[in-house]
mmCIF file of C-alpha atoms in Angstrom:
data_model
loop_
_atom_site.group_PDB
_atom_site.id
_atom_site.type_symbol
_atom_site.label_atom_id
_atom_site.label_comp_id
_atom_site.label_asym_id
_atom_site.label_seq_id
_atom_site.Cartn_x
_atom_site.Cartn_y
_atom_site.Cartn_z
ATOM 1 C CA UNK E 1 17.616 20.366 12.804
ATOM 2 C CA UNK E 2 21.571 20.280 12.167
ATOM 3 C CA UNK E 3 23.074 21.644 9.349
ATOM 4 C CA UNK E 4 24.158 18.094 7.412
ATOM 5 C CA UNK E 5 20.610 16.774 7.753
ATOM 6 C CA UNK E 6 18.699 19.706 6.792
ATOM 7 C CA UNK E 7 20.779 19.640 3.214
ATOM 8 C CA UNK E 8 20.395 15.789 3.192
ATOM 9 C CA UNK E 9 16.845 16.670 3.757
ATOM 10 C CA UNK E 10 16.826 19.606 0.911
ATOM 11 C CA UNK E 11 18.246 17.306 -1.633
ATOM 12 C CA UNK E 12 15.810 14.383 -1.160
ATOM 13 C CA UNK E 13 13.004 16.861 -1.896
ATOM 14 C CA UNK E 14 15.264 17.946 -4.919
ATOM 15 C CA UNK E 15 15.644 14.546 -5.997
ATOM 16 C CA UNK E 16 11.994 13.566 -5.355
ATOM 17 C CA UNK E 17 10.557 16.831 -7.347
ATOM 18 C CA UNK E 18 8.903 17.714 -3.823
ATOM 19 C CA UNK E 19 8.501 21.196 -2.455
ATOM 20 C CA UNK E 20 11.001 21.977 -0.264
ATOM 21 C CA UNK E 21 8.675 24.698 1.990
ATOM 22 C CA UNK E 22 5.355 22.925 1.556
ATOM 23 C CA UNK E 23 7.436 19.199 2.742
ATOM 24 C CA UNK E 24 9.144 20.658 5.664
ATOM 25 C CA UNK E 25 5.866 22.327 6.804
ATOM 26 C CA UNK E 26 3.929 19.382 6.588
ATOM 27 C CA UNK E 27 6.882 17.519 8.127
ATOM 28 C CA UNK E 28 6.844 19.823 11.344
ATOM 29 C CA UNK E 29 3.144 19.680 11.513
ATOM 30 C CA UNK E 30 3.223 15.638 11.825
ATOM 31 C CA UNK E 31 5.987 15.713 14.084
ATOM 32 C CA UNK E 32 4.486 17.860 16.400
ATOM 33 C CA UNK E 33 1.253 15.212 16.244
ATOM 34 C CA UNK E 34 3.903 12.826 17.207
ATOM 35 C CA UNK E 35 3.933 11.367 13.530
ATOM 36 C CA UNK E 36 7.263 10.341 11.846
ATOM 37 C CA UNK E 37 5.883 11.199 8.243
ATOM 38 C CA UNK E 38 7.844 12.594 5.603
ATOM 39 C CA UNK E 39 5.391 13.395 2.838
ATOM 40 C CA UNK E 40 5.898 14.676 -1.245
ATOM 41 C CA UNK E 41 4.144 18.226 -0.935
ATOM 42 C CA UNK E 42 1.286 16.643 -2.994
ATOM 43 C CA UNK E 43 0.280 14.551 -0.335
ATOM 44 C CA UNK E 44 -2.729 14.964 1.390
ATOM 45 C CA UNK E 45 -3.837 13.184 4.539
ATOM 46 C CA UNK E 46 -7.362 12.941 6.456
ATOM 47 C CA UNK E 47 -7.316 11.513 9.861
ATOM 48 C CA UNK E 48 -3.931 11.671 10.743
ATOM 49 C CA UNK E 49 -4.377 10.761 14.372
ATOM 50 C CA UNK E 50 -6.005 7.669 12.954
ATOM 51 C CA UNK E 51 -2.350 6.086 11.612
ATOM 52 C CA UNK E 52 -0.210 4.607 14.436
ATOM 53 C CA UNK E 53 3.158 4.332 12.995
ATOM 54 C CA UNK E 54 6.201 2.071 14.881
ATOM 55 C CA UNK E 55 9.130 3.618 12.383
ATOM 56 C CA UNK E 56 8.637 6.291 9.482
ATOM 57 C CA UNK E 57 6.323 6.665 6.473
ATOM 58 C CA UNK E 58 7.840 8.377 3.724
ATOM 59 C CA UNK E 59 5.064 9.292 0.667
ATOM 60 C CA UNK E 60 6.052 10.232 -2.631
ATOM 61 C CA UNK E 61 9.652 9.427 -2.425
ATOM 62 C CA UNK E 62 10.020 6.562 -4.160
ATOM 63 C CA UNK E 63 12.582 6.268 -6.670
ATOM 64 C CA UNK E 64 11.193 5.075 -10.051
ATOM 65 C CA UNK E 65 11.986 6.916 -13.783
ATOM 66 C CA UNK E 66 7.899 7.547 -14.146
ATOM 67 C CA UNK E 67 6.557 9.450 -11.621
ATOM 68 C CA UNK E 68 5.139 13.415 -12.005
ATOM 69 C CA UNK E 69 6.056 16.205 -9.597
ATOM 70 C CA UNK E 70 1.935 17.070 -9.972
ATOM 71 C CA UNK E 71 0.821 13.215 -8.845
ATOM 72 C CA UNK E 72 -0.894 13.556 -5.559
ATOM 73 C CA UNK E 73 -1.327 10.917 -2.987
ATOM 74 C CA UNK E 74 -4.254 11.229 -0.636
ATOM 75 C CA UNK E 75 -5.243 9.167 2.388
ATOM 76 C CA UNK E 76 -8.378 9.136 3.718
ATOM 77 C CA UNK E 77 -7.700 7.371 7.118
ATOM 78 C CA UNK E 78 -11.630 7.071 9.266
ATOM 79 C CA UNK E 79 -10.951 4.004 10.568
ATOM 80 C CA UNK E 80 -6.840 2.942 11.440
ATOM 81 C CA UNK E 81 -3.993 2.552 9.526
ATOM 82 C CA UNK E 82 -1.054 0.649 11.502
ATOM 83 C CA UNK E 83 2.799 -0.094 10.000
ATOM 84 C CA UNK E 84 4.840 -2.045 12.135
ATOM 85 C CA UNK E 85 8.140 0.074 10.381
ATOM 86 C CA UNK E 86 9.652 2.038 8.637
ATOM 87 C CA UNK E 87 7.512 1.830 5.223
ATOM 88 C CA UNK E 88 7.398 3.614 1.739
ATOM 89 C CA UNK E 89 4.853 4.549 -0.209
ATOM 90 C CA UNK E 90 5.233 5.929 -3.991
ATOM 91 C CA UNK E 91 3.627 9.267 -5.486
ATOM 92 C CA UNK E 92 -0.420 9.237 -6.772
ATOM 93 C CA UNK E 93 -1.424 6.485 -4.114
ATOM 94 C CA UNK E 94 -4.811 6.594 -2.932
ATOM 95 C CA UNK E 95 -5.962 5.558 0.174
ATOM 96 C CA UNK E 96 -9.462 5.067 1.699
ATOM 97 C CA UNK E 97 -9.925 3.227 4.658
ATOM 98 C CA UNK E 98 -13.423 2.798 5.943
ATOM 99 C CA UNK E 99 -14.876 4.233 9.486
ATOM 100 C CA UNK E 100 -14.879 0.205 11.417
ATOM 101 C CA UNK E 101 -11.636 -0.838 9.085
ATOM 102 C CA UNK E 102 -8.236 -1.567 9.803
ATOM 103 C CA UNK E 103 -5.208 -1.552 7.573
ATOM 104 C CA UNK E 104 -1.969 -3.354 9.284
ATOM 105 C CA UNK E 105 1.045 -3.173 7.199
ATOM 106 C CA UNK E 106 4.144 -5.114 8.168
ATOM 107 C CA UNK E 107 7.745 -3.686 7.603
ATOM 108 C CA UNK E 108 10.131 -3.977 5.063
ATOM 109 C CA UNK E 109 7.942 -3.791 2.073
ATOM 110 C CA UNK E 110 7.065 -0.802 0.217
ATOM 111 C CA UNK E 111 4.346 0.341 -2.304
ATOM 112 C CA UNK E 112 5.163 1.638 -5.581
ATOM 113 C CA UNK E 113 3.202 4.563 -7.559
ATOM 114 C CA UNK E 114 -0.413 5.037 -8.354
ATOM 115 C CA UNK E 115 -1.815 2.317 -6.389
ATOM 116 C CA UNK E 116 -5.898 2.256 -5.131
ATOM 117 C CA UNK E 117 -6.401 0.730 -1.866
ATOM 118 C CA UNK E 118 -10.451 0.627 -0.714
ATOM 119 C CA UNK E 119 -11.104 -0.902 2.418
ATOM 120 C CA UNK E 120 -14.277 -0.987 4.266
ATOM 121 C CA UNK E 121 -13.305 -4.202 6.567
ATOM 122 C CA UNK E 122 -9.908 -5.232 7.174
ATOM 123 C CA UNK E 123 -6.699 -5.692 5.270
ATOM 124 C CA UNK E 124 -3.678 -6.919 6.062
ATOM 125 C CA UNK E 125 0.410 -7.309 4.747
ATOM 126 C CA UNK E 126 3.051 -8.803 5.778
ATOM 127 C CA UNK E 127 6.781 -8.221 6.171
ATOM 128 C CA UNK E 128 8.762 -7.640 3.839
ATOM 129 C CA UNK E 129 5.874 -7.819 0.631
ATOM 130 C CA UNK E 130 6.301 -5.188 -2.280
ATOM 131 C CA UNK E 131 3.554 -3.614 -4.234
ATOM 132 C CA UNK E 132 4.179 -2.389 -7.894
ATOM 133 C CA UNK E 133 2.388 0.063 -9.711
ATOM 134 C CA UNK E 134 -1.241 1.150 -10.363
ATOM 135 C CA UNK E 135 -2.641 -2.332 -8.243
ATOM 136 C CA UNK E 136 -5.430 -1.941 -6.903
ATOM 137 C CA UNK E 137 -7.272 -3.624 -3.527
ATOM 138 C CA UNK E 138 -11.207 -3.410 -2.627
ATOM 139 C CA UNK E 139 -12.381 -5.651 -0.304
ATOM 140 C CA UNK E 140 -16.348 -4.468 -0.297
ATOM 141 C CA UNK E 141 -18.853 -4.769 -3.335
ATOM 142 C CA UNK E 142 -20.773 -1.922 -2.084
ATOM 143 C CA UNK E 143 -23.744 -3.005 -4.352
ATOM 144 C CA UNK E 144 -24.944 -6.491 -3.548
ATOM 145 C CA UNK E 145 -26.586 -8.677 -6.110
ATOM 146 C CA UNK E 146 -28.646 -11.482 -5.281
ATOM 147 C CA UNK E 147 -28.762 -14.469 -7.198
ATOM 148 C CA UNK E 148 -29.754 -18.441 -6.830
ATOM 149 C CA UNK E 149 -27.015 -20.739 -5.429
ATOM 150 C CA UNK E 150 -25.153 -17.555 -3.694
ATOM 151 C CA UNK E 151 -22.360 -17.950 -1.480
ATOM 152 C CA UNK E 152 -21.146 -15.475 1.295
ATOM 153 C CA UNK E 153 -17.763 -14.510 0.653
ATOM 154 C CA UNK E 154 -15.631 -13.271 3.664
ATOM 155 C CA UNK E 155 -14.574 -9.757 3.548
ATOM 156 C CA UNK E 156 -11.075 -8.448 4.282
ATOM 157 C CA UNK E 157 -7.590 -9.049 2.071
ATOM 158 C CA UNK E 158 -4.807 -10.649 3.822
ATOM 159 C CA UNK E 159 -1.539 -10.450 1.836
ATOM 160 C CA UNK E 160 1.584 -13.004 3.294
ATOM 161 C CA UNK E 161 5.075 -12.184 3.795
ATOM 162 C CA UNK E 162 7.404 -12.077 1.156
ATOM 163 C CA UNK E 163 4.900 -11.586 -1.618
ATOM 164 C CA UNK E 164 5.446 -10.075 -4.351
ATOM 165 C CA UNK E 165 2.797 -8.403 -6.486
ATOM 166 C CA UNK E 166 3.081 -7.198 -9.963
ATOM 167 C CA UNK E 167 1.787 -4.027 -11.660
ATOM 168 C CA UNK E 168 -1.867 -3.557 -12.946
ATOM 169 C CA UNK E 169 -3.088 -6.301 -10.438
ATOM 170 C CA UNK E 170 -6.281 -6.146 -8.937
ATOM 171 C CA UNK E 171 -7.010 -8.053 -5.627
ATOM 172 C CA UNK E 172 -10.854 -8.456 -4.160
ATOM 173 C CA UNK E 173 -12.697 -9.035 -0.735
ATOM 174 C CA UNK E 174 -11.881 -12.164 0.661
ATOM 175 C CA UNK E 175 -8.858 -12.576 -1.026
ATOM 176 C CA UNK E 176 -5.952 -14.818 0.655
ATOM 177 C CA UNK E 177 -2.443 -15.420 -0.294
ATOM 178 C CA UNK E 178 -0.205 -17.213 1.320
ATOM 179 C CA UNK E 179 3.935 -16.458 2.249
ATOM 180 C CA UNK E 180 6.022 -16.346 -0.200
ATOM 181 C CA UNK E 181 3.799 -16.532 -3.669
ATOM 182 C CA UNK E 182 4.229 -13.838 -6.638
ATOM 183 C CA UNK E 183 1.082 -12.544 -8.417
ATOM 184 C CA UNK E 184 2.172 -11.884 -12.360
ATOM 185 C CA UNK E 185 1.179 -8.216 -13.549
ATOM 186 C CA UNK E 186 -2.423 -7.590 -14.643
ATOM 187 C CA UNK E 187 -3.566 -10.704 -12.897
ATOM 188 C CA UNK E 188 -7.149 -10.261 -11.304
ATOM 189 C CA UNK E 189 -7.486 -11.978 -7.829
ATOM 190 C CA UNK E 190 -11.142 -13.112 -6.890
ATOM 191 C CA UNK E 191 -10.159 -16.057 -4.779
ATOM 192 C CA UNK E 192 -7.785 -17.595 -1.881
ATOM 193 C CA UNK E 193 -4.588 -19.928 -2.140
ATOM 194 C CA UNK E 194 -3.396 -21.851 0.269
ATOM 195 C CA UNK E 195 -0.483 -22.885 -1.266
ATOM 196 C CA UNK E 196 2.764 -21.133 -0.424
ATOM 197 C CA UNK E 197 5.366 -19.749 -3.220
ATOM 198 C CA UNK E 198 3.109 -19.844 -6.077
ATOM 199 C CA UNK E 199 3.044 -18.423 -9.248
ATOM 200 C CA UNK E 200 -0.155 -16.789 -9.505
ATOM 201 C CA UNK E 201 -1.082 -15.117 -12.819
ATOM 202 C CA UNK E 202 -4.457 -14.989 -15.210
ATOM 203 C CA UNK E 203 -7.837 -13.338 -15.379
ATOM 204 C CA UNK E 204 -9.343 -15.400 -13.034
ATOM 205 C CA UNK E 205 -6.088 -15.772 -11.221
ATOM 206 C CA UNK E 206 -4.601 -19.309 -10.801
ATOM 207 C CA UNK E 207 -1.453 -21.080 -9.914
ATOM 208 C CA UNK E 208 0.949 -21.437 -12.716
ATOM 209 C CA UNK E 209 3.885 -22.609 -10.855
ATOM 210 C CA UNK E 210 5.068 -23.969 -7.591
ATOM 211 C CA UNK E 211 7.818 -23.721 -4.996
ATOM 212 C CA UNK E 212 8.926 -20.022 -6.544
ATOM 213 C CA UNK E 213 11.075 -17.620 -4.914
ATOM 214 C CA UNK E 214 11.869 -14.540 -5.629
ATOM 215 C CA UNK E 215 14.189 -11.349 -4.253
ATOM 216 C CA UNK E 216 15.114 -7.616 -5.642
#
């Protein structure tokens, strides 16, 4: 590694509160799996030959005024995990992806801290869609209950481009929502729009507004 981007390197794990030693280690290690991951040194992956990357992952490096040195990420990849590019992901994530699941992240987005994705069936976002803190994403009930007049809801979550989703939201199995739409914090999604560029906020979730847009 030259000399300029081994410091540029150095001070990026300064800035980030990551181990130097530890994150080059695990660095090398992925690279040598043919993985372009640059991880915080409290990130922990399972299944990395599961996660078929077409850019770079960087965990833990987000920059945000709230996040601990000591949070630790962990990805439990049994099924796949596929980003189409270069993609972030903040510290304390937590990632379980089922043994028959995919995960299929498009680029340009990013997820921000503490976030809880469960996925036993599939779950997809697109370009350019941002995240924000502790949301959380389960697309299986895992205990089923029976009752008169039941409906079968699909499984799977399939998040849009250009979405943006607020902190504290919670999104469940067969969940769409459509290009363009923003999801206010602590909204809980149970059900699809159709509708593109809403304003979706509300426990149930509905849409507030129409034609929205939004940018950074």
């Amino acid at each position: 590694m030259p000399v300029v981007l081994f410091l540029s390197f150095f001070l990026k794990c300064k800035k980030a509160s990551s181990n130097f030693i530890k994150t080059f280690i695990y660095r090398t290690y992925y690279r040598l799996k043919k993985k372009n991951i640059i991880p915080h040194s409290g990130t922990f992956i399972k299944g990395i030959d599961n996660i078929n990357l077409n850019g770079r992952l960087e965990i833990g490096f987000l920059e945000n005024g709230f996040g601990l040195s000591s949070d630790k990420s962990f990805f439990n990849i049994r099924g796949k995990l596929i980003i189409a590019g270069n993609y972030s992901v903040g510290k304390g994530c937590r990632l379980d992806i089922g043994p028959n699941a995919v995960v299929t992240i498009g680029k340009g987005g990013y997820i921000n801290n503490n976030c809880l994705f469960v996925i036993m069936n599939k779950l997809i976002i697109g370009e350019n869609t941002i995240i924000s803190w502790n949301c959380q994403f389960l697309d299986e009930d895992f205990h089923h209950i029976t009752y008169e007049g039941q409906s079968q809801k699909e499984s799977g979550i399939h998040i849009g481009n250009n979405v943006w989703i607020g902190c504290n939201v919670k999104i469940y199995r067969g969940v769409t929502i459509p290009d363009g739409c923003v999801i206010a914090a602590d909204s809980v999604v149970k059900s699809s729009f159709t509708e593109t560029s809403l304003l979706i906020s509300g426990f149930p979730a509905k849409a507030v507004k129409r034609n929205v847009t939004w940018h950074v």
